[in-house]
Coordinates of C-alpha atoms and ligand atoms in Angstrom, one line a residue:
M963 CA -10.7 36.7 -15.4
A964 CA -10.8 33.1 -14.7
T965 CA -7.1 33.1 -13.5
E966 CA -7.7 31.9 -10.1
F967 CA -10.0 29.3 -11.4
T968 CA -7.7 28.0 -13.8
A969 CA -4.5 28.3 -11.7
S970 CA -2.8 25.0 -10.1
V971 CA 0.3 26.4 -8.7
D972 CA -0.7 25.9 -5.2
I973 CA -1.0 22.1 -5.8
D974 CA 1.4 21.4 -8.6
R975 CA 4.3 23.4 -7.0
R976 CA 5.3 20.1 -5.2
L977 CA 6.7 19.2 -8.7
Y978 CA 9.2 21.7 -8.8
R979 CA 12.3 19.6 -8.3
H980 CA 11.5 17.2 -11.1
D981 CA 10.4 20.1 -13.3
I982 CA 13.8 21.7 -13.0
A983 CA 15.6 18.4 -13.4
A984 CA 13.8 17.8 -16.5
S985 CA 14.3 21.4 -17.8
L986 CA 18.1 20.9 -17.2
V987 CA 18.2 17.9 -19.4
H988 CA 15.9 19.6 -22.0
A989 CA 18.2 22.5 -22.1
N990 CA 21.3 20.3 -22.6
M991 CA 19.6 18.4 -25.3
L992 CA 18.7 21.8 -27.2
H993 CA 22.3 22.7 -27.0
R994 CA 23.5 19.2 -28.3
I995 CA 21.2 19.5 -31.3
G996 CA 22.3 23.0 -31.9
V997 CA 19.2 24.9 -31.0
I998 CA 20.8 27.1 -28.2
D999 CA 24.5 28.1 -27.8
I1000 CA 26.8 27.3 -24.9
N1001 CA 26.2 30.7 -23.2
D1002 CA 22.5 30.5 -23.1
L1003 CA 22.9 26.9 -21.8
H1004 CA 25.1 28.1 -18.9
K1005 CA 22.7 31.0 -18.2
I1006 CA 19.8 28.6 -18.1
Q1007 CA 21.8 26.2 -15.9
H1008 CA 22.7 28.8 -13.4
G1009 CA 19.4 30.5 -13.3
L1010 CA 17.6 27.1 -12.7
Q1011 CA 20.1 26.2 -9.9
E1012 CA 19.2 29.5 -8.2
I1013 CA 15.6 29.1 -8.6
L1014 CA 15.9 25.6 -7.1
A1015 CA 17.9 27.2 -4.1
D1016 CA 15.2 30.0 -3.7
I1017 CA 12.5 27.3 -3.6
E1018 CA 14.1 25.2 -1.0
S1019 CA 14.9 28.3 1.2
G1020 CA 11.3 29.5 0.8
T1021 CA 12.2 32.9 -0.9
M1022 CA 10.5 32.0 -4.4
Q1023 CA 7.5 34.1 -5.0
W1024 CA 4.8 31.9 -6.3
S1025 CA 2.0 33.5 -8.2
T1026 CA -1.3 32.3 -9.6
T1027 CA -0.8 35.0 -12.4
Y1028 CA 1.5 32.4 -13.9
E1029 CA -1.0 29.5 -13.5
D1030 CA 1.2 26.5 -12.8
V1031 CA 4.7 25.4 -11.4
H1032 CA 6.0 25.3 -15.0
M1033 CA 5.2 28.9 -15.9
N1034 CA 6.3 30.3 -12.6
I1035 CA 9.6 28.8 -12.9
E1036 CA 10.0 29.8 -16.5
V1037 CA 9.0 33.4 -15.7
A1038 CA 11.4 33.4 -12.8
L1039 CA 14.2 32.2 -15.2
T1040 CA 13.4 34.9 -17.6
E1041 CA 13.4 37.6 -14.9
R1042 CA 16.8 36.5 -13.8
I1043 CA 18.6 35.7 -17.1
G1044 CA 16.8 37.6 -19.7
E1045 CA 16.5 36.6 -23.3
A1046 CA 18.0 33.1 -22.9
G1047 CA 15.2 32.2 -20.4
K1048 CA 12.6 32.7 -23.1
K1049 CA 14.6 30.0 -25.2
L1050 CA 14.0 27.0 -22.8
H1051 CA 10.6 26.2 -24.0
T1052 CA 11.8 25.6 -27.5
A1053 CA 10.7 22.1 -28.8
R1054 CA 8.6 21.6 -25.6
S1055 CA 5.1 22.0 -24.6
R1056 CA 3.7 22.0 -21.1
N1057 CA 1.7 19.1 -22.3
D1058 CA 4.9 16.9 -22.3
Q1059 CA 6.4 18.8 -19.6
V1060 CA 3.8 18.2 -17.0
V1061 CA 3.6 14.5 -17.5
T1062 CA 7.3 14.1 -17.6
D1063 CA 7.5 15.9 -14.1
M1064 CA 4.7 13.7 -12.7
R1065 CA 6.3 10.6 -13.9
L1066 CA 9.7 11.6 -12.4
W1067 CA 8.1 12.6 -9.1
L1068 CA 5.9 9.4 -8.8
R1069 CA 9.0 7.2 -9.6
D1070 CA 10.7 8.8 -6.6
E1071 CA 7.6 8.3 -4.4
I1072 CA 7.2 4.7 -5.5
D1073 CA 10.8 4.1 -4.4
E1074 CA 10.2 5.6 -1.0
L1075 CA 6.9 3.6 -0.8
S1076 CA 8.7 0.4 -1.6
T1077 CA 11.0 1.0 1.5
L1078 CA 8.2 1.7 3.7
L1079 CA 6.4 -1.4 2.6
H1080 CA 9.3 -3.3 3.2
Q1081 CA 9.7 -2.0 6.7
A1082 CA 6.1 -2.6 7.4
Q1083 CA 6.7 -6.2 6.4
D1084 CA 9.6 -6.5 8.5
A1085 CA 7.6 -5.3 11.6
L1086 CA 5.0 -7.8 10.8
L1087 CA 7.6 -10.6 10.5
N1088 CA 8.9 -9.6 14.2
V1089 CA 5.4 -9.9 15.6
A1090 CA 4.8 -13.2 13.8
E1091 CA 7.9 -14.5 15.2
R1092 CA 7.1 -13.4 18.7
E1093 CA 3.6 -15.1 18.5
V1094 CA 4.3 -18.3 16.7
D1095 CA 3.3 -20.4 19.7
T1096 CA 0.4 -18.0 20.7
L1097 CA -2.9 -19.8 20.1
M1098 CA -6.0 -18.2 19.2
P1099 CA -9.3 -18.9 17.6
G1100 CA -9.3 -18.8 13.7
L1101 CA -12.5 -17.4 12.6
T1102 CA -14.9 -17.7 9.5
H1103 CA -18.0 -15.6 9.6
L1104 CA -16.5 -14.1 12.8
Q1105 CA -17.3 -17.4 14.5
P1106 CA -14.7 -19.6 16.1
A1107 CA -13.7 -22.2 13.4
Q1108 CA -10.4 -23.9 14.2
P1109 CA -7.7 -22.8 16.5
V1110 CA -4.6 -21.2 14.8
S1111 CA -1.2 -19.8 15.8
A1112 CA -1.4 -16.1 16.2
G1113 CA 1.9 -15.9 14.1
H1114 CA 0.1 -17.6 11.4
H1115 CA -2.6 -15.0 11.4
I1116 CA 0.1 -12.2 11.2
M1117 CA 1.7 -13.9 8.3
A1118 CA -1.5 -13.5 6.4
W1119 CA -1.2 -9.9 6.8
H1120 CA 2.3 -10.0 5.7
A1121 CA 1.3 -11.9 2.6
M1122 CA -1.0 -9.1 1.7
L1123 CA 1.8 -6.5 1.9
V1124 CA 4.1 -8.8 -0.2
R1125 CA 1.6 -8.6 -3.0
D1126 CA 1.3 -4.9 -2.7
R1127 CA 5.0 -4.4 -3.0
E1128 CA 4.9 -6.7 -6.1
R1129 CA 2.3 -4.6 -7.8
L1130 CA 4.2 -1.4 -6.8
A1131 CA 7.3 -2.7 -8.5
D1132 CA 5.3 -3.5 -11.7
C1133 CA 3.7 -0.1 -11.6
R1134 CA 7.1 1.4 -11.4
R1135 CA 7.9 -0.1 -14.9
R1136 CA 5.1 1.5 -16.7
T1137 CA 5.6 4.9 -14.9
N1138 CA 9.4 5.0 -15.6
R1139 CA 8.9 5.9 -19.4
S1140 CA 9.6 9.3 -21.1
P1141 CA 7.1 11.4 -22.7
L1142 CA 9.5 14.3 -23.2
G1143 CA 9.8 15.5 -26.8
A1144 CA 6.2 14.7 -27.6
A1145 CA 5.7 18.4 -27.3
A1146 CA 2.1 19.6 -27.6
L1147 CA 0.8 16.3 -29.2
A1148 CA 2.5 15.5 -32.5
G1149 CA 6.1 15.8 -31.7
S1150 CA 8.4 18.5 -32.4
S1151 CA 9.8 20.1 -35.7
Y1152 CA 13.2 20.3 -34.1
P1153 CA 15.4 17.1 -34.3
V1154 CA 14.8 16.4 -30.6
D1155 CA 16.8 13.5 -29.1
R1156 CA 14.3 11.8 -27.3
Q1157 CA 16.4 8.7 -26.5
W1158 CA 19.1 11.0 -24.9
T1159 CA 16.9 13.0 -22.7
A1160 CA 15.1 9.7 -21.6
K1161 CA 18.4 8.1 -20.7
E1162 CA 19.7 11.3 -19.0
L1163 CA 16.5 11.3 -16.7
D1164 CA 16.9 7.5 -16.0
F1165 CA 13.8 6.6 -17.8
E1166 CA 13.8 3.0 -19.0
Q1167 CA 12.3 3.7 -22.3
V1168 CA 10.7 6.3 -24.6
I1169 CA 7.0 6.4 -24.9
D1170 CA 6.6 5.7 -28.6
N1171 CA 3.5 7.6 -29.7
S1172 CA 3.6 11.2 -29.0
M1173 CA -0.3 11.5 -28.8
D1174 CA -0.3 8.7 -26.3
A1175 CA 2.7 10.2 -24.5
V1176 CA 0.9 13.6 -23.6
S1177 CA -2.6 12.0 -23.0
D1178 CA -1.9 8.9 -21.0
R1179 CA -2.4 8.8 -17.4
D1180 CA -2.6 5.0 -17.0
F1181 CA 0.4 5.2 -14.6
V1182 CA -1.6 7.4 -12.3
M1183 CA -4.7 5.2 -12.4
E1184 CA -2.5 2.1 -12.0
F1185 CA -0.8 3.6 -9.0
I1186 CA -3.8 4.7 -7.3
S1187 CA -5.4 1.4 -7.9
M1188 CA -2.6 -0.4 -6.3
A1189 CA -2.5 2.0 -3.4
A1190 CA -6.3 1.6 -3.0
M1191 CA -5.7 -2.1 -2.6
L1192 CA -3.0 -1.5 -0.1
M1193 CA -5.3 0.8 1.9
V1194 CA -8.0 -2.0 1.8
H1195 CA -5.4 -4.4 3.3
L1196 CA -4.4 -1.8 5.9
S1197 CA -8.1 -1.2 6.7
R1198 CA -8.8 -4.9 7.2
I1199 CA -5.7 -5.1 9.4
A1200 CA -6.9 -2.0 11.3
E1201 CA -10.4 -3.6 11.7
E1202 CA -9.0 -6.6 13.3
L1203 CA -6.9 -4.5 15.7
I1204 CA -10.0 -2.6 16.6
L1205 CA -11.9 -5.7 17.2
W1206 CA -9.2 -7.7 19.0
S1207 CA -8.4 -4.7 21.3
S1208 CA -12.1 -4.2 22.1
L1209 CA -13.1 -5.1 25.7
P1210 CA -15.4 -8.0 24.7
F1211 CA -12.5 -9.6 22.6
S1212 CA -9.4 -8.5 24.6
F1213 CA -7.2 -10.6 22.5
I1214 CA -4.6 -7.8 22.4
E1215 CA -3.5 -4.6 24.1
L1216 CA -2.8 -1.6 22.0
P1217 CA -0.3 1.0 23.4
D1218 CA -1.8 4.3 24.9
T1219 CA 0.2 6.3 22.4
I1220 CA -2.3 5.3 19.5
A1221 CA -5.4 5.7 21.7
T1222 CA -7.2 8.6 23.2
G1223 CA -9.6 8.9 25.9
S1224 CA -13.3 10.1 25.7
S1225 CA -14.1 13.5 26.6
I1226 CA -17.1 12.4 28.6
M1227 CA -16.6 8.9 29.5
P1228 CA -13.4 8.7 31.8
Q1229 CA -13.0 4.9 31.5
K1230 CA -12.6 4.6 27.8
K1231 CA -9.5 4.0 25.8
N1232 CA -10.4 4.2 22.1
P1233 CA -8.4 2.8 19.2
D1234 CA -8.2 6.1 17.3
V1235 CA -5.2 5.4 15.1
P1236 CA -6.5 2.2 13.6
E1237 CA -10.0 3.8 13.3
L1238 CA -8.3 6.6 11.3
I1239 CA -6.4 4.2 9.1
R1240 CA -9.8 2.4 8.2
G1241 CA -11.3 6.0 7.7
K1242 CA -8.5 7.3 5.4
S1243 CA -8.8 4.2 3.2
A1244 CA -12.1 5.7 2.2
R1245 CA -10.5 8.7 0.9
V1246 CA -8.1 6.8 -1.1
L1247 CA -10.9 4.6 -2.6
G1248 CA -12.5 8.0 -3.6
N1249 CA -9.2 9.1 -5.1
L1250 CA -9.4 6.0 -7.3
M1251 CA -13.0 6.8 -8.3
S1252 CA -11.9 10.4 -9.0
I1253 CA -9.0 9.6 -11.4
M1254 CA -11.0 7.0 -13.2
T1255 CA -13.9 9.3 -13.7
L1256 CA -11.4 12.2 -14.8
M1257 CA -10.2 10.1 -17.6
R1258 CA -13.1 8.2 -18.9
A1259 CA -14.6 10.9 -21.1
Q1260 CA -11.5 12.5 -22.4
P1261 CA -10.9 12.6 -26.0
L1262 CA -7.3 12.4 -27.2
T1263 CA -5.0 14.2 -26.6
Y1264 CA -4.4 16.6 -23.7
N1265 CA -7.4 18.3 -22.1
R1266 CA -7.3 20.7 -19.2
D1267 CA -9.1 18.1 -17.2
N1268 CA -5.8 16.4 -16.6
Q1269 CA -4.8 19.2 -14.3
E1270 CA -7.0 17.6 -11.8
D1271 CA -5.1 14.4 -11.7
K1272 CA -2.8 16.0 -9.1
Q1273 CA -4.9 16.2 -6.1
P1274 CA -6.0 12.6 -5.9
L1275 CA -2.4 11.4 -6.7
F1276 CA -0.7 13.6 -4.1
D1277 CA -3.2 12.8 -1.6
T1278 CA -3.0 9.2 -2.2
V1279 CA 0.9 9.1 -1.8
D1280 CA 0.7 11.2 1.4
T1281 CA -2.1 9.0 3.0
V1282 CA -0.5 5.8 2.2
K1283 CA 2.9 6.8 3.5
S1284 CA 1.5 8.1 6.8
C1285 CA -0.6 5.0 7.3
L1286 CA 2.4 2.7 6.6
T1287 CA 4.8 4.7 8.8
I1288 CA 2.3 4.7 11.8
C1289 CA 1.7 0.9 11.3
T1290 CA 5.4 0.2 11.2
H1291 CA 6.5 2.3 14.2
K1292 CA 3.5 2.9 16.4
I1293 CA 1.3 -0.2 16.1
F1294 CA 2.9 -3.4 14.9
P1295 CA 6.0 -3.4 17.4
H1296 CA 3.6 -2.6 20.4
M1297 CA 0.8 -5.0 20.0
R1298 CA 0.7 -7.3 23.0
F1299 CA -1.3 -10.6 22.9
N1300 CA -3.1 -11.7 26.0
R1301 CA -1.9 -15.2 25.4
N1302 CA -3.8 -17.0 28.1
L1303 CA -7.0 -15.4 27.0
T1304 CA -6.6 -16.2 23.3
A1305 CA -5.6 -19.8 24.1
A1306 CA -8.7 -20.3 26.2
M1307 CA -10.9 -18.7 23.5
A1308 CA -9.4 -20.9 21.0
E1309 CA -11.0 -23.9 22.6
K1310 CA -14.5 -22.4 23.0
G1311 CA -17.0 -23.2 20.3
Y1312 CA -15.9 -26.8 19.8
T1313 CA -13.0 -25.7 17.5
N1314 CA -11.7 -29.3 17.6
A1315 CA -14.8 -30.8 16.1
T1316 CA -13.1 -31.3 12.7
D1317 CA -10.3 -33.1 14.4
F1318 CA -12.8 -35.4 16.1
A1319 CA -14.2 -36.2 12.6
D1320 CA -10.7 -36.7 11.4
Y1321 CA -10.0 -39.2 14.2
L1322 CA -13.1 -41.3 13.1
V1323 CA -11.9 -41.2 9.7
G1324 CA -8.6 -42.7 10.9
K1325 CA -10.8 -45.5 12.4
G1326 CA -12.2 -46.3 9.0
L1327 CA -15.4 -44.2 8.7
S1328 CA -16.0 -42.1 5.6
F1329 CA -15.6 -38.3 6.2
R1330 CA -19.4 -37.8 5.7
D1331 CA -20.4 -40.4 8.4
A1332 CA -17.6 -39.3 10.7
Y1333 CA -18.9 -35.6 10.3
Q1334 CA -22.4 -36.8 11.2
V1335 CA -21.1 -38.8 14.2
T1336 CA -19.2 -35.9 15.4
G1337 CA -22.4 -33.7 15.1
Q1338 CA -24.0 -36.1 17.6
V1339 CA -21.0 -35.8 19.9
V1340 CA -21.2 -32.0 19.8
K1341 CA -24.9 -32.1 20.6
E1342 CA -24.2 -34.4 23.6
A1343 CA -21.5 -32.1 24.8
L1344 CA -23.6 -29.1 24.4
A1345 CA -26.5 -30.6 26.5
H1346 CA -24.1 -31.3 29.3
K1347 CA -22.2 -28.0 28.9
K1348 CA -19.0 -29.7 28.4
S1349 CA -16.1 -29.8 26.1
L1350 CA -15.5 -32.7 23.6
D1351 CA -12.5 -33.9 25.4
S1352 CA -14.2 -33.8 28.8
L1353 CA -16.9 -36.2 27.9
P1354 CA -16.0 -39.7 29.5
V1355 CA -15.2 -42.4 27.1
D1356 CA -18.2 -44.7 27.7
Q1357 CA -20.5 -41.8 26.9
L1358 CA -18.7 -41.2 23.7
Q1359 CA -18.8 -45.0 22.9
S1360 CA -22.5 -45.0 23.3
I1361 CA -22.6 -42.8 20.3
H1362 CA -20.1 -44.7 18.2
P1363 CA -18.3 -47.9 19.3
Q1364 CA -15.2 -47.2 17.6
I1365 CA -14.3 -44.1 19.7
G1366 CA -11.4 -45.2 22.0
E1367 CA -9.3 -43.7 25.0
D1368 CA -6.8 -42.6 22.2
V1369 CA -9.3 -39.9 21.0
Y1370 CA -8.3 -37.5 23.8
Q1371 CA -4.6 -37.0 22.6
F1372 CA -6.2 -35.8 19.1
L1373 CA -8.4 -33.2 20.8
S1374 CA -6.1 -31.1 22.8
L1375 CA -5.5 -27.5 21.6
K1376 CA -1.7 -28.2 21.0
S1377 CA -2.0 -31.1 18.9
V1378 CA -5.0 -29.7 17.0
V1379 CA -2.8 -26.9 15.8
A1380 CA 0.4 -28.9 15.4
S1381 CA -1.4 -31.4 13.2
R1382 CA -1.9 -28.7 10.3
D1383 CA 1.7 -29.6 9.5
H1384 CA 2.2 -29.1 5.8
I1385 CA 3.3 -26.0 3.7
G1386 CA 1.1 -23.1 4.6
G1387 CA -0.5 -24.9 7.5
T1388 CA -0.8 -23.4 11.0
A1389 CA 1.5 -25.8 12.8
P1390 CA 4.0 -23.7 14.6
A1391 CA 6.8 -25.6 12.8
Q1392 CA 5.3 -24.5 9.5
V1393 CA 4.8 -21.0 10.7
R1394 CA 8.5 -20.8 11.5
A1395 CA 9.4 -22.3 8.1
A1396 CA 7.1 -19.6 6.4
L1397 CA 8.9 -16.9 8.5
A1398 CA 12.3 -18.3 7.3
R1399 CA 11.1 -18.2 3.6
A1400 CA 9.8 -14.7 3.9
R1401 CA 13.0 -13.4 5.3
R1402 CA 15.0 -15.3 2.7
N1403 CA 12.8 -13.8 -0.1
S1404 CA 12.9 -10.4 1.0
P1405 CA 16.3 -9.4 2.3
Ligands
LIG1704 N1 -1.2 23.1 -15.5 C1 -1.4 22.2 -16.5 C2 -1.7 20.8 -15.9 O1 -1.4 20.5 -14.9 C3 -0.1 22.1 -17.4 C4 -0.5 21.8 -18.8 C5 -1.1 22.9 -19.5 N2 -1.3 22.8 -20.8 C6 -2.1 23.3 -21.6 N3 -2.2 23.2 -22.7 N4 -2.9 24.3 -20.9 O2 -2.1 19.9 -16.8

């Protein structure tokens, strides 16, 4: 027999609470439309409550003989209350049952995740606030480009998570729809009240087409897509934490609690936790590939393939939750910037060259000419191993006569950063304004 092969109870028993909740509403509806009498309804209600208690206390006997969570609970119910238990599955199929359970389960997880995302955002806002005046090199191509406020950089991380939370809310809308009553695929020959069961289960609406209702797993694909993008964000953040905390960078210190030593090199402190976040993102991206591939060749309506949708979904939820939680509590609040060093590094690599060119534009040159003159100035500085603002003014004037003493005030690190003073710019005043907006928009 293929019992072991086809069984899913070891995985889908996680749906038990939502399975029982949906069965209670279904039974109630059967009574309302006159399919089961009040005595049977009461028996079913008590029986299911007892089973719920057994499952929560760990005394439920799960068996692969009964395939999945739905059959295990139904068999346990019939053992307990007899004939009435056999009536519960009237006007229902496991095809609408399983997807009802999954939608209810995922809706709860989405709500938890939304809270976790919000907490992670808050933790980032606190870091950003602390580091508004910390200066560091802003990089393009991993090369020093222009100096920025470290708070500004952290706010860019925050912006990623804000979009993730928007996508999550959007995904919730399409998850929160009721397939119940679609039965096997064509609907039921009983006068099922789909609106009523949907309302009782807090679904926003009924899924119109019964064939779509039992076969659609868009909500799973959509959720894992959004989760994959979130994991890409966390992985990029993790990558920066790994780089920044490496000895050659030394931009930040990470707490010992998220690092471990090497078993052979006693001097090492490795950033294991961010590395694992980066590593776990690979599994969630794999889950996305797996659910898409699972769906791509299925003819309507339900096929047993769908049973394989749970592992990627459950694993994605677990992974995302654990990564967010560890970021919020163990990483973000404990990252410490080496402020003097990041400021010193922000000046390396002629990161004020753009400002030098902008100064010349202020003197009437076109940007392209100013760019070219600045190139010569940088060459001169490189040849003398000096920074732009330590070249004497007569040396600068020999390159272009319009350069004056006033150039130096444009070139200091502080004024370079403070000059990006418009919405979304890195001037500390603007970062403070962005922080205030973020706090206002996401109470
Ligand atoms: N264990 C199945 C699943 O997870 C439940 C639905 C079974 N339906 C069926 N027609 N065999 O998809």
